[in-house]
PDB file of C-alpha atoms in Angstrom:
ATOM      1  CA  UNK U   1      -4.853  40.171  82.449  1.00 36.00           C
ATOM      2  CA  UNK U   2      -5.232  36.318  80.979  1.00 37.00           C
ATOM      3  CA  UNK U   3      -6.411  33.414  83.054  1.00 40.00           C
ATOM      4  CA  UNK U   4      -3.149  32.322  83.031  1.00 41.00           C
ATOM      5  CA  UNK U   5      -1.719  34.697  86.147  1.00 49.00           C
ATOM      6  CA  UNK U   6      -2.161  33.188  89.249  1.00 52.00           C
ATOM      7  CA  UNK U   7      -4.125  35.323  92.183  1.00 57.00           C
ATOM      8  CA  UNK U   8      -1.812  36.728  94.814  1.00 70.00           C
ATOM      9  CA  UNK U   9      -1.371  34.617  97.154  1.00 80.00           C
ATOM     10  CA  UNK U  10      -0.193  35.462 101.766  1.00 93.00           C
ATOM     11  CA  UNK U  11       3.138  33.906 102.173  1.00 95.00           C
ATOM     12  CA  UNK U  12       2.563  34.900 105.735  1.00 95.00           C
ATOM     13  CA  UNK U  13      -0.348  33.103 106.113  1.00 96.00           C
ATOM     14  CA  UNK U  14       0.901  29.931 103.872  1.00 96.00           C
ATOM     15  CA  UNK U  15       3.956  30.312 106.227  1.00 96.00           C
ATOM     16  CA  UNK U  16       2.455  30.549 109.444  1.00 95.00           C
ATOM     17  CA  UNK U  17       0.589  26.991 108.630  1.00 95.00           C
ATOM     18  CA  UNK U  18       3.611  25.202 107.534  1.00 95.00           C
ATOM     19  CA  UNK U  19       4.801  26.075 110.269  1.00 94.00           C
ATOM     20  CA  UNK U  20       1.672  24.981 112.585  1.00 93.00           C
ATOM     21  CA  UNK U  21       2.124  21.544 110.951  1.00 92.00           C
ATOM     22  CA  UNK U  22       5.530  21.030 111.363  1.00 92.00           C
ATOM     23  CA  UNK U  23       6.084  22.202 114.861  1.00 90.00           C
ATOM     24  CA  UNK U  24       2.757  20.296 116.222  1.00 83.00           C
ATOM     25  CA  UNK U  25       1.665  17.813 113.328  1.00 66.00           C
ATOM     26  CA  UNK U  26      -0.819  16.248 115.919  1.00 70.00           C
ATOM     27  CA  UNK U  27      -4.613  15.976 116.301  1.00 78.00           C
ATOM     28  CA  UNK U  28      -7.572  13.682 115.179  1.00 85.00           C
ATOM     29  CA  UNK U  29      -7.274  12.485 112.291  1.00 85.00           C
ATOM     30  CA  UNK U  30     -10.388  14.640 110.543  1.00 89.00           C
ATOM     31  CA  UNK U  31      -7.840  17.542 111.526  1.00 90.00           C
ATOM     32  CA  UNK U  32      -5.219  15.974 110.636  1.00 89.00           C
ATOM     33  CA  UNK U  33      -6.929  15.398 106.764  1.00 90.00           C
ATOM     34  CA  UNK U  34      -8.256  18.863 106.744  1.00 93.00           C
ATOM     35  CA  UNK U  35      -4.612  19.745 107.015  1.00 94.00           C
ATOM     36  CA  UNK U  36      -2.937  17.773 104.678  1.00 92.00           C
ATOM     37  CA  UNK U  37      -5.760  18.957 102.242  1.00 94.00           C
ATOM     38  CA  UNK U  38      -4.767  22.161 102.851  1.00 95.00           C
ATOM     39  CA  UNK U  39      -1.030  21.821 102.583  1.00 96.00           C
ATOM     40  CA  UNK U  40      -1.169  19.951  99.433  1.00 95.00           C
ATOM     41  CA  UNK U  41      -3.268  22.390  97.993  1.00 96.00           C
ATOM     42  CA  UNK U  42      -0.737  24.966  99.429  1.00 97.00           C
ATOM     43  CA  UNK U  43       1.884  22.523  97.209  1.00 97.00           C
ATOM     44  CA  UNK U  44      -0.238  22.607  94.026  1.00 96.00           C
ATOM     45  CA  UNK U  45      -0.576  26.495  94.028  1.00 96.00           C
ATOM     46  CA  UNK U  46       3.163  27.376  94.657  1.00 97.00           C
ATOM     47  CA  UNK U  47       4.655  24.483  92.281  1.00 97.00           C
ATOM     48  CA  UNK U  48       3.644  25.826  88.880  1.00 96.00           C
ATOM     49  CA  UNK U  49       4.452  29.355  89.788  1.00 96.00           C
ATOM     50  CA  UNK U  50       7.810  27.795  90.831  1.00 97.00           C
ATOM     51  CA  UNK U  51       8.081  26.119  87.762  1.00 96.00           C
ATOM     52  CA  UNK U  52       7.794  29.588  85.423  1.00 95.00           C
ATOM     53  CA  UNK U  53      10.817  30.855  87.434  1.00 95.00           C
ATOM     54  CA  UNK U  54      12.946  27.622  87.199  1.00 96.00           C
ATOM     55  CA  UNK U  55      14.219  29.107  83.463  1.00 95.00           C
ATOM     56  CA  UNK U  56      15.182  32.350  84.804  1.00 94.00           C
ATOM     57  CA  UNK U  57      17.406  30.987  88.200  1.00 94.00           C
ATOM     58  CA  UNK U  58      20.770  30.870  88.170  1.00 93.00           C
ATOM     59  CA  UNK U  59      22.347  27.311  87.548  1.00 91.00           C
ATOM     60  CA  UNK U  60      22.757  26.027  91.176  1.00 90.00           C
ATOM     61  CA  UNK U  61      19.139  27.660  92.514  1.00 94.00           C
ATOM     62  CA  UNK U  62      17.694  25.470  89.166  1.00 95.00           C
ATOM     63  CA  UNK U  63      18.782  22.642  90.718  1.00 95.00           C
ATOM     64  CA  UNK U  64      17.697  22.824  94.227  1.00 96.00           C
ATOM     65  CA  UNK U  65      14.096  24.147  92.497  1.00 97.00           C
ATOM     66  CA  UNK U  66      13.847  20.981  90.531  1.00 97.00           C
ATOM     67  CA  UNK U  67      14.782  18.653  93.302  1.00 97.00           C
ATOM     68  CA  UNK U  68      11.895  20.451  95.343  1.00 97.00           C
ATOM     69  CA  UNK U  69       9.385  20.122  92.131  1.00 97.00           C
ATOM     70  CA  UNK U  70       9.835  16.789  91.973  1.00 96.00           C
ATOM     71  CA  UNK U  71       9.239  15.727  95.286  1.00 95.00           C
ATOM     72  CA  UNK U  72       5.890  18.119  94.787  1.00 95.00           C
ATOM     73  CA  UNK U  73       5.125  15.821  92.106  1.00 94.00           C
ATOM     74  CA  UNK U  74       5.376  12.473  93.936  1.00 92.00           C
ATOM     75  CA  UNK U  75       3.514  14.067  96.768  1.00 91.00           C
ATOM     76  CA  UNK U  76       0.763  15.165  95.212  1.00 90.00           C
ATOM     77  CA  UNK U  77       0.562  11.471  92.629  1.00 87.00           C
ATOM     78  CA  UNK U  78      -2.243   9.065  93.241  1.00 75.00           C
ATOM     79  CA  UNK U  79       0.019   6.479  95.085  1.00 73.00           C
ATOM     80  CA  UNK U  80       2.157   8.939  97.570  1.00 65.00           C
ATOM     81  CA  UNK U  81       5.399   7.663  99.017  1.00 62.00           C
ATOM     82  CA  UNK U  82       3.565   7.261 102.324  1.00 71.00           C
ATOM     83  CA  UNK U  83       0.338   6.258 103.759  1.00 73.00           C
ATOM     84  CA  UNK U  84       0.791   6.758 106.792  1.00 81.00           C
ATOM     85  CA  UNK U  85      -1.322  10.323 106.961  1.00 82.00           C
ATOM     86  CA  UNK U  86       1.227  11.920 109.761  1.00 85.00           C
ATOM     87  CA  UNK U  87       4.106  11.271 107.194  1.00 87.00           C
ATOM     88  CA  UNK U  88       2.120  12.693 104.218  1.00 90.00           C
ATOM     89  CA  UNK U  89       1.445  15.586 106.395  1.00 91.00           C
ATOM     90  CA  UNK U  90       4.413  16.135 107.657  1.00 92.00           C
ATOM     91  CA  UNK U  91       5.735  15.785 104.366  1.00 93.00           C
ATOM     92  CA  UNK U  92       3.564  17.665 102.471  1.00 95.00           C
ATOM     93  CA  UNK U  93       4.159  20.929 105.245  1.00 96.00           C
ATOM     94  CA  UNK U  94       8.222  20.603 104.727  1.00 96.00           C
ATOM     95  CA  UNK U  95       7.444  20.702 100.707  1.00 97.00           C
ATOM     96  CA  UNK U  96       4.947  23.556 100.882  1.00 97.00           C
ATOM     97  CA  UNK U  97       7.497  25.634 103.369  1.00 97.00           C
ATOM     98  CA  UNK U  98      10.328  24.915 100.868  1.00 97.00           C
ATOM     99  CA  UNK U  99       8.476  25.878  97.649  1.00 98.00           C
ATOM    100  CA  UNK U 100       7.118  29.339  99.734  1.00 97.00           C
ATOM    101  CA  UNK U 101      11.167  29.854 100.228  1.00 96.00           C
ATOM    102  CA  UNK U 102      12.054  29.441  96.989  1.00 97.00           C
ATOM    103  CA  UNK U 103       9.484  31.778  95.101  1.00 96.00           C
ATOM    104  CA  UNK U 104      10.308  34.673  97.890  1.00 95.00           C
ATOM    105  CA  UNK U 105      14.081  34.191  97.814  1.00 95.00           C
ATOM    106  CA  UNK U 106      14.681  32.646  94.041  1.00 93.00           C
ATOM    107  CA  UNK U 107      18.370  34.128  93.570  1.00 91.00           C
ATOM    108  CA  UNK U 108      19.410  36.175  90.593  1.00 91.00           C
ATOM    109  CA  UNK U 109      16.840  35.847  88.086  1.00 89.00           C
ATOM    110  CA  UNK U 110      17.396  36.225  84.448  1.00 89.00           C
ATOM    111  CA  UNK U 111      15.533  39.440  82.740  1.00 87.00           C
ATOM    112  CA  UNK U 112      12.073  38.076  80.985  1.00 80.00           C
ATOM    113  CA  UNK U 113      12.657  37.493  77.739  1.00 74.00           C
ATOM    114  CA  UNK U 114      11.329  39.735  75.119  1.00 72.00           C
ATOM    115  CA  UNK U 115       7.986  38.468  73.222  1.00 69.00           C
ATOM    116  CA  UNK U 116       6.439  39.882  70.337  1.00 69.00           C
ATOM    117  CA  UNK U 117       3.198  40.371  72.061  1.00 64.00           C
ATOM    118  CA  UNK U 118       4.879  42.256  74.767  1.00 59.00           C
ATOM    119  CA  UNK U 119       6.772  44.190  72.041  1.00 58.00           C
ATOM    120  CA  UNK U 120       3.738  44.868  70.424  1.00 59.00           C
ATOM    121  CA  UNK U 121       2.074  45.996  73.877  1.00 59.00           C
ATOM    122  CA  UNK U 122       4.912  48.181  74.613  1.00 56.00           C
ATOM    123  CA  UNK U 123       5.058  49.585  71.241  1.00 56.00           C
ATOM    124  CA  UNK U 124       0.938  49.941  71.002  1.00 57.00           C
ATOM    125  CA  UNK U 125       1.251  51.961  74.857  1.00 56.00           C
ATOM    126  CA  UNK U 126       4.219  54.054  73.912  1.00 55.00           C
ATOM    127  CA  UNK U 127       2.013  55.665  70.973  1.00 54.00           C
ATOM    128  CA  UNK U 128      -1.326  55.844  72.774  1.00 57.00           C
ATOM    129  CA  UNK U 129       0.768  58.461  74.691  1.00 58.00           C
ATOM    130  CA  UNK U 130       1.546  60.513  71.912  1.00 54.00           C
TER     131      UNK U 130
END
């Protein structure tokens, strides 16, 4: 596998942590900062995965995914929409959860188009089996 492939992620752990942040975001400022960094890390990891799926999604799901990805970009900008740590933490948790939901249930996807490299690998594998 090439370096462009991301390691698998633990969806249950991400979901659990997002729910903790969304349902009980309180805590000391240090805890909030740590949780914010964690949620932003999930957004950084999941957004590119979703972006790769968008071209294969049905039109309605593509629109939803694009909105979520736009919010991901805004959330991670240096000048984020909110400077309030509690609001930023909530926004990051909502966004990470939305990304995860779309990755888990992207709707019907079109098949991955055949590329010359994939065709070559398939032909080479078939030839080696004979």
